[in-house]
Steps between C-alpha positions, in 0.01 A plus 500: 500500500773745595702425187194547280422832668859623460485412130159666450548804719864588450648358182214465252318813616809722472577373151138553387483846660815603315382364164148644527598819685213460746435327831322169547227684688444727199480193277235348730298822485531521120383139467195578714420819306516303173327178608268556797151651499494857631279534808501124566716423807470123454634534145791713626592244768476208254711684242777571752493132605526397135800725438683398818440126459587492127747784436677652803476406867393783731427533871121537490308287746392285202182301448557207740567719804263756348214259571600499870506881488155507332349265759641705788368828357157346435481363856596833661303723259717796608395864498861622531794292377872567485753343265872536565683456169307591184762390245313502164154527654405134454378430853349849537281427196432149630388631842309802366282291270361325811435809711143605576368841398651775713796288614856614434848359465813698582802352325854607593796485260852622573642471145392801282521300175283218638256757643460663156437160337253397773308827463452439127406136562239597761350763269493265201321238712241762595542468877656843565192610698568229758880517510726778626869453423738648758860537392773481761647278772249304707657611830425863410151445354355271771520770775323745263201274427274626778539876455601540136291222346211489751542135593347403834597132501590251227284196431760331281875538439686323219877485559691448177793744515853461638495189719720664766229768538222252586573492873583869561199611294268261688629646828453851357138421405439396862679802647296735277177330615410409143397144588171416671375169636445286192737688267666250266859504375593281204871468421638366174830315436544378858696194380663631182689729519377468859397716796618299804506797740141588412381141550678485835348834604134432415498133600642565846290812555183444708337788309496301175335178386685354203421273207755384242401433138751286313531580131766566235707797395322692226539339155739233638499160672697637796333451840367817658222598741282784623444571869171638629516674837175611660542777760324405822528844660 
């Protein structure tokens, strides 16, 4: 798995970027703009999956783990959701298509290029009314959520950014009183590339009730999992 990722992410991607004079993320967006149905979030998600399974690997949550994400969102039926790590907007579109009328998703992206791609992806999918993209580091944006973005508490948080930020950002969410009894955290990639500190933190914490969902790394046969942590207050 690691060797395949190194080949895809470092060697092949750099060669292709140089030849085509554009990033992989721009190529994913272009493929969606040319092949997906505007205003149809399901079509956008399926088109990204098609590109990333057939042409170039990318770090979206993917369809297998995406079904776990869908089921979690449907069970919670959140009014206010937070995503940490927008990347190309795949999971933001995937979550937004399931949100009830009046619900909103705040998605945080540190990388300006990824944020620009995600914004276009969200708009093309037609879910921009439900999604607000916040650009910047999660540790700066989380403390601003209450006052600047009028968030009382979060019903659902999807962690899919830097793995070493999972634990400090979970602690920050607690310190900022953004979690209520029943708030649900869902963390991706807890086996590959892995988030051992996060698993240790939530599983040993009496304030969380955890469930592990075994799966595979997006578009690969590498073992991975998602961890659901319900905040008990």
